[in-house]
mmCIF file of N, CA and C in Angstrom:
data_model
loop_
_atom_site.group_PDB
_atom_site.id
_atom_site.type_symbol
_atom_site.label_atom_id
_atom_site.label_comp_id
_atom_site.label_asym_id
_atom_site.label_seq_id
_atom_site.Cartn_x
_atom_site.Cartn_y
_atom_site.Cartn_z
ATOM 1 N N MET A 1 14.861 25.215 -3.965
ATOM 2 C CA MET A 1 13.695 24.590 -4.552
ATOM 3 C C MET A 1 12.484 24.919 -3.669
ATOM 4 N N GLU A 2 11.441 25.396 -4.299
ATOM 5 C CA GLU A 2 10.227 25.727 -3.576
ATOM 6 C C GLU A 2 9.358 24.490 -3.425
ATOM 7 N N THR A 3 8.878 24.271 -2.207
ATOM 8 C CA THR A 3 8.024 23.114 -1.955
ATOM 9 C C THR A 3 6.708 23.578 -1.342
ATOM 10 N N ARG A 4 5.748 22.680 -1.390
ATOM 11 C CA ARG A 4 4.453 22.936 -0.774
ATOM 12 C C ARG A 4 4.116 21.786 0.157
ATOM 13 N N ILE A 5 3.311 22.098 1.139
ATOM 14 C CA ILE A 5 2.810 21.072 2.035
ATOM 15 C C ILE A 5 1.417 20.696 1.534
ATOM 16 N N ALA A 6 1.177 19.404 1.435
ATOM 17 C CA ALA A 6 -0.098 18.932 0.911
ATOM 18 C C ALA A 6 -0.536 17.657 1.621
ATOM 19 N N LEU A 7 -1.832 17.439 1.599
ATOM 20 C CA LEU A 7 -2.426 16.219 2.121
ATOM 21 C C LEU A 7 -3.164 15.541 0.976
ATOM 22 N N ILE A 8 -2.812 14.285 0.728
ATOM 23 C CA ILE A 8 -3.517 13.503 -0.287
ATOM 24 C C ILE A 8 -4.417 12.515 0.454
ATOM 25 N N GLY A 9 -5.715 12.621 0.206
ATOM 26 C CA GLY A 9 -6.678 11.681 0.769
ATOM 27 C C GLY A 9 -7.003 10.629 -0.275
ATOM 28 N N ILE A 10 -6.902 9.370 0.105
ATOM 29 C CA ILE A 10 -7.076 8.266 -0.837
ATOM 30 C C ILE A 10 -8.129 7.292 -0.290
ATOM 31 N N ILE A 11 -9.111 6.976 -1.124
ATOM 32 C CA ILE A 11 -10.097 5.945 -0.794
ATOM 33 C C ILE A 11 -9.857 4.770 -1.739
ATOM 34 N N VAL A 12 -9.608 3.609 -1.165
ATOM 35 C CA VAL A 12 -9.325 2.411 -1.959
ATOM 36 C C VAL A 12 -10.517 1.454 -1.861
ATOM 37 N N GLU A 13 -11.181 1.256 -2.993
ATOM 38 C CA GLU A 13 -12.305 0.318 -3.053
ATOM 39 C C GLU A 13 -11.887 -1.013 -3.660
ATOM 40 N N ASP A 14 -10.793 -1.029 -4.417
ATOM 41 C CA ASP A 14 -10.283 -2.250 -5.038
ATOM 42 C C ASP A 14 -8.917 -2.561 -4.433
ATOM 43 N N ILE A 15 -8.899 -3.516 -3.521
ATOM 44 C CA ILE A 15 -7.670 -3.856 -2.802
ATOM 45 C C ILE A 15 -6.563 -4.328 -3.733
ATOM 46 N N ALA A 16 -6.909 -4.748 -4.937
ATOM 47 C CA ALA A 16 -5.901 -5.178 -5.910
ATOM 48 C C ALA A 16 -4.985 -4.019 -6.303
ATOM 49 N N SER A 17 -5.403 -2.779 -6.087
ATOM 50 C CA SER A 17 -4.578 -1.612 -6.409
ATOM 51 C C SER A 17 -3.589 -1.256 -5.308
ATOM 52 N N ALA A 18 -3.668 -1.928 -4.168
ATOM 53 C CA ALA A 18 -2.815 -1.597 -3.024
ATOM 54 C C ALA A 18 -1.327 -1.684 -3.348
ATOM 55 N N GLU A 19 -0.924 -2.710 -4.075
ATOM 56 C CA GLU A 19 0.492 -2.873 -4.419
ATOM 57 C C GLU A 19 0.987 -1.701 -5.274
ATOM 58 N N SER A 20 0.172 -1.270 -6.227
ATOM 59 C CA SER A 20 0.550 -0.138 -7.077
ATOM 60 C C SER A 20 0.638 1.156 -6.278
ATOM 61 N N ILE A 21 -0.280 1.345 -5.343
ATOM 62 C CA ILE A 21 -0.234 2.535 -4.477
ATOM 63 C C ILE A 21 1.058 2.542 -3.686
ATOM 64 N N ASN A 22 1.370 1.411 -3.065
ATOM 65 C CA ASN A 22 2.599 1.331 -2.266
ATOM 66 C C ASN A 22 3.848 1.568 -3.105
ATOM 67 N N LYS A 23 3.859 1.122 -4.339
ATOM 68 C CA LYS A 23 5.009 1.338 -5.223
ATOM 69 C C LYS A 23 5.186 2.828 -5.514
ATOM 70 N N ILE A 24 4.086 3.506 -5.839
ATOM 71 C CA ILE A 24 4.149 4.944 -6.123
ATOM 72 C C ILE A 24 4.627 5.715 -4.894
ATOM 73 N N LEU A 25 4.100 5.361 -3.738
ATOM 74 C CA LEU A 25 4.507 6.052 -2.508
ATOM 75 C C LEU A 25 5.971 5.768 -2.170
ATOM 76 N N SER A 26 6.397 4.543 -2.375
ATOM 77 C CA SER A 26 7.789 4.189 -2.103
ATOM 78 C C SER A 26 8.750 4.959 -3.004
ATOM 79 N N GLU A 27 8.370 5.156 -4.259
ATOM 80 C CA GLU A 27 9.209 5.899 -5.199
ATOM 81 C C GLU A 27 9.343 7.372 -4.805
ATOM 82 N N ASN A 28 8.433 7.866 -3.990
ATOM 83 C CA ASN A 28 8.431 9.274 -3.584
ATOM 84 C C ASN A 28 8.581 9.441 -2.078
ATOM 85 N N ARG A 29 9.155 8.439 -1.417
ATOM 86 C CA ARG A 29 9.237 8.431 0.045
ATOM 87 C C ARG A 29 10.024 9.605 0.628
ATOM 88 N N GLN A 30 10.954 10.161 -0.145
ATOM 89 C CA GLN A 30 11.751 11.267 0.385
ATOM 90 C C GLN A 30 10.910 12.518 0.622
ATOM 91 N N TYR A 31 9.727 12.596 0.029
ATOM 92 C CA TYR A 31 8.850 13.750 0.180
ATOM 93 C C TYR A 31 7.723 13.519 1.188
ATOM 94 N N ILE A 32 7.577 12.293 1.653
ATOM 95 C CA ILE A 32 6.454 11.962 2.537
ATOM 96 C C ILE A 32 6.822 12.254 3.985
ATOM 97 N N ILE A 33 6.000 13.092 4.617
ATOM 98 C CA ILE A 33 6.183 13.440 6.027
ATOM 99 C C ILE A 33 5.520 12.382 6.907
ATOM 100 N N GLY A 34 4.331 11.958 6.508
ATOM 101 C CA GLY A 34 3.600 10.973 7.294
ATOM 102 C C GLY A 34 2.552 10.259 6.465
ATOM 103 N N ARG A 35 2.147 9.108 6.981
ATOM 104 C CA ARG A 35 1.165 8.280 6.282
ATOM 105 C C ARG A 35 0.312 7.574 7.324
ATOM 106 N N MET A 36 -0.989 7.551 7.077
ATOM 107 C CA MET A 36 -1.896 6.831 7.964
ATOM 108 C C MET A 36 -2.873 6.033 7.113
ATOM 109 N N GLY A 37 -3.012 4.775 7.416
ATOM 110 C CA GLY A 37 -3.952 3.931 6.702
ATOM 111 C C GLY A 37 -4.982 3.357 7.656
ATOM 112 N N LEU A 38 -6.239 3.420 7.247
ATOM 113 C CA LEU A 38 -7.329 2.907 8.073
ATOM 114 C C LEU A 38 -8.179 1.933 7.264
ATOM 115 N N PRO A 39 -8.143 0.655 7.596
ATOM 116 C CA PRO A 39 -9.046 -0.278 6.929
ATOM 117 C C PRO A 39 -10.457 -0.060 7.469
ATOM 118 N N TYR A 40 -11.432 -0.170 6.612
ATOM 119 C CA TYR A 40 -12.824 -0.035 7.019
ATOM 120 C C TYR A 40 -13.613 -1.177 6.382
ATOM 121 N N PRO A 41 -13.411 -2.399 6.906
ATOM 122 C CA PRO A 41 -13.995 -3.589 6.280
ATOM 123 C C PRO A 41 -15.523 -3.576 6.231
ATOM 124 N N GLU A 42 -16.149 -2.914 7.180
ATOM 125 C CA GLU A 42 -17.613 -2.857 7.180
ATOM 126 C C GLU A 42 -18.158 -2.191 5.921
ATOM 127 N N LYS A 43 -17.388 -1.278 5.344
ATOM 128 C CA LYS A 43 -17.789 -0.579 4.129
ATOM 129 C C LYS A 43 -17.017 -1.058 2.897
ATOM 130 N N GLY A 44 -16.079 -1.965 3.101
ATOM 131 C CA GLY A 44 -15.324 -2.530 1.985
ATOM 132 C C GLY A 44 -14.312 -1.576 1.370
ATOM 133 N N VAL A 45 -13.785 -0.648 2.176
ATOM 134 C CA VAL A 45 -12.803 0.314 1.673
ATOM 135 C C VAL A 45 -11.631 0.426 2.651
ATOM 136 N N SER A 46 -10.569 1.017 2.159
ATOM 137 C CA SER A 46 -9.450 1.445 3.003
ATOM 138 C C SER A 46 -9.254 2.927 2.753
ATOM 139 N N ILE A 47 -8.884 3.643 3.801
ATOM 140 C CA ILE A 47 -8.689 5.083 3.723
ATOM 141 C C ILE A 47 -7.236 5.378 4.072
ATOM 142 N N ILE A 48 -6.571 6.116 3.196
ATOM 143 C CA ILE A 48 -5.155 6.438 3.403
ATOM 144 C C ILE A 48 -4.994 7.941 3.318
ATOM 145 N N SER A 49 -4.225 8.499 4.252
ATOM 146 C CA SER A 49 -3.873 9.917 4.152
ATOM 147 C C SER A 49 -2.353 10.027 4.092
ATOM 148 N N ILE A 50 -1.891 10.829 3.149
ATOM 149 C CA ILE A 50 -0.463 11.031 2.922
ATOM 150 C C ILE A 50 -0.171 12.518 3.077
ATOM 151 N N THR A 51 0.775 12.867 3.927
ATOM 152 C CA THR A 51 1.206 14.250 4.074
ATOM 153 C C THR A 51 2.559 14.385 3.404
ATOM 154 N N MET A 52 2.668 15.382 2.508
ATOM 155 C CA MET A 52 3.899 15.570 1.739
ATOM 156 C C MET A 52 4.415 16.994 1.862
ATOM 157 N N ASP A 53 5.714 17.149 1.748
ATOM 158 C CA ASP A 53 6.383 18.441 1.574
ATOM 159 C C ASP A 53 7.250 18.255 0.336
ATOM 160 N N ALA A 54 6.765 18.768 -0.794
ATOM 161 C CA ALA A 54 7.408 18.463 -2.077
ATOM 162 C C ALA A 54 7.136 19.567 -3.083
ATOM 163 N N PRO A 55 7.887 19.594 -4.180
ATOM 164 C CA PRO A 55 7.554 20.506 -5.267
ATOM 165 C C PRO A 55 6.147 20.207 -5.782
ATOM 166 N N ASN A 56 5.482 21.235 -6.261
ATOM 167 C CA ASN A 56 4.103 21.099 -6.717
ATOM 168 C C ASN A 56 3.943 20.008 -7.772
ATOM 169 N N ASP A 57 4.882 19.909 -8.701
ATOM 170 C CA ASP A 57 4.759 18.905 -9.754
ATOM 171 C C ASP A 57 4.863 17.480 -9.215
ATOM 172 N N VAL A 58 5.632 17.269 -8.157
ATOM 173 C CA VAL A 58 5.747 15.938 -7.554
ATOM 174 C C VAL A 58 4.427 15.564 -6.880
ATOM 175 N N ILE A 59 3.856 16.496 -6.128
ATOM 176 C CA ILE A 59 2.584 16.239 -5.457
ATOM 177 C C ILE A 59 1.507 15.909 -6.486
ATOM 178 N N SER A 60 1.426 16.717 -7.537
ATOM 179 C CA SER A 60 0.428 16.492 -8.578
ATOM 180 C C SER A 60 0.619 15.141 -9.256
ATOM 181 N N SER A 61 1.862 14.776 -9.513
ATOM 182 C CA SER A 61 2.165 13.508 -10.159
ATOM 183 C C SER A 61 1.742 12.323 -9.294
ATOM 184 N N VAL A 62 2.092 12.375 -8.018
ATOM 185 C CA VAL A 62 1.744 11.283 -7.104
ATOM 186 C C VAL A 62 0.225 11.141 -7.011
ATOM 187 N N SER A 63 -0.459 12.248 -6.779
ATOM 188 C CA SER A 63 -1.914 12.224 -6.671
ATOM 189 C C SER A 63 -2.568 11.739 -7.966
ATOM 190 N N GLY A 64 -2.076 12.212 -9.094
ATOM 191 C CA GLY A 64 -2.631 11.812 -10.392
ATOM 192 C C GLY A 64 -2.443 10.339 -10.680
ATOM 193 N N LYS A 65 -1.232 9.834 -10.434
ATOM 194 C CA LYS A 65 -0.962 8.412 -10.685
ATOM 195 C C LYS A 65 -1.830 7.517 -9.805
ATOM 196 N N ILE A 66 -1.952 7.889 -8.539
ATOM 197 C CA ILE A 66 -2.756 7.094 -7.620
ATOM 198 C C ILE A 66 -4.235 7.168 -8.006
ATOM 199 N N GLY A 67 -4.704 8.352 -8.347
ATOM 200 C CA GLY A 67 -6.105 8.537 -8.695
ATOM 201 C C GLY A 67 -6.529 7.826 -9.971
ATOM 202 N N MET A 68 -5.576 7.486 -10.835
ATOM 203 C CA MET A 68 -5.896 6.780 -12.080
ATOM 204 C C MET A 68 -5.974 5.264 -11.915
ATOM 205 N N LEU A 69 -5.587 4.768 -10.746
ATOM 206 C CA LEU A 69 -5.634 3.321 -10.523
ATOM 207 C C LEU A 69 -7.086 2.858 -10.402
ATOM 208 N N PRO A 70 -7.361 1.630 -10.838
ATOM 209 C CA PRO A 70 -8.732 1.121 -10.758
ATOM 210 C C PRO A 70 -9.220 1.012 -9.317
ATOM 211 N N GLY A 71 -10.426 1.498 -9.070
ATOM 212 C CA GLY A 71 -11.022 1.395 -7.743
ATOM 213 C C GLY A 71 -10.408 2.305 -6.712
ATOM 214 N N VAL A 72 -9.742 3.383 -7.153
ATOM 215 C CA VAL A 72 -9.074 4.306 -6.229
ATOM 216 C C VAL A 72 -9.506 5.728 -6.549
ATOM 217 N N ASN A 73 -9.781 6.504 -5.511
ATOM 218 C CA ASN A 73 -10.106 7.913 -5.651
ATOM 219 C C ASN A 73 -9.115 8.704 -4.786
ATOM 220 N N ALA A 74 -8.504 9.733 -5.353
ATOM 221 C CA ALA A 74 -7.532 10.541 -4.614
ATOM 222 C C ALA A 74 -7.826 12.021 -4.814
ATOM 223 N N LYS A 75 -7.764 12.775 -3.726
ATOM 224 C CA LYS A 75 -7.949 14.229 -3.759
ATOM 225 C C LYS A 75 -6.827 14.865 -2.950
ATOM 226 N N THR A 76 -6.401 16.044 -3.389
ATOM 227 C CA THR A 76 -5.282 16.725 -2.744
ATOM 228 C C THR A 76 -5.715 18.080 -2.214
ATOM 229 N N VAL A 77 -5.249 18.382 -1.009
ATOM 230 C CA VAL A 77 -5.467 19.682 -0.389
ATOM 231 C C VAL A 77 -4.090 20.282 -0.132
ATOM 232 N N TYR A 78 -3.909 21.545 -0.543
ATOM 233 C CA TYR A 78 -2.620 22.214 -0.389
ATOM 234 C C TYR A 78 -2.678 23.251 0.715
ATOM 235 N N ALA A 79 -1.566 23.408 1.439
ATOM 236 C CA ALA A 79 -1.426 24.527 2.366
ATOM 237 C C ALA A 79 -1.336 25.814 1.541
ATOM 238 N N LYS A 80 -1.772 26.921 2.089
ATOM 239 C CA LYS A 80 -1.748 28.186 1.353
ATOM 240 C C LYS A 80 -0.343 28.729 1.192
ATOM 241 N N THR A 81 0.560 28.380 2.074
ATOM 242 C CA THR A 81 1.914 28.910 2.009
ATOM 243 C C THR A 81 2.835 27.959 1.266
ATOM 244 N N THR A 82 3.883 28.514 0.672
ATOM 245 C CA THR A 82 4.931 27.704 0.057
ATOM 246 C C THR A 82 6.172 27.829 0.932
ATOM 247 N N ARG A 83 7.111 26.950 0.717
ATOM 248 C CA ARG A 83 8.314 26.939 1.524
ATOM 249 C C ARG A 83 9.515 26.836 0.612
ATOM 250 N N GLY A 84 10.449 27.746 0.770
ATOM 251 C CA GLY A 84 11.672 27.676 -0.025
ATOM 252 C C GLY A 84 12.736 26.910 0.699
ATOM 253 N N ASN A 85 13.401 26.035 0.009
ATOM 254 C CA ASN A 85 14.507 25.259 0.578
ATOM 255 C C ASN A 85 15.808 25.702 -0.066
ATOM 256 N N ALA A 86 16.855 25.657 0.696
ATOM 257 C CA ALA A 86 18.169 26.026 0.167
ATOM 258 C C ALA A 86 18.809 24.874 -0.539
#
């Protein structure tokens, strides 16, 4: 199975979406390499970065589902190389 390395940057403006974000990430935890969350109360947002090694369709699905949540913006950056797994 061919996988890609990607970084999903997430800005959360509506904290009510946090539970849904965590559910989506938990459902795809086997593909997550790392996660960092930074609250920024002075600006009323939280910033989350997710690093994944997954098939392209999984990365797109996770980013799309998260980006459709109310008060959430998500963008994905892909590594130029792909990785084949046995």
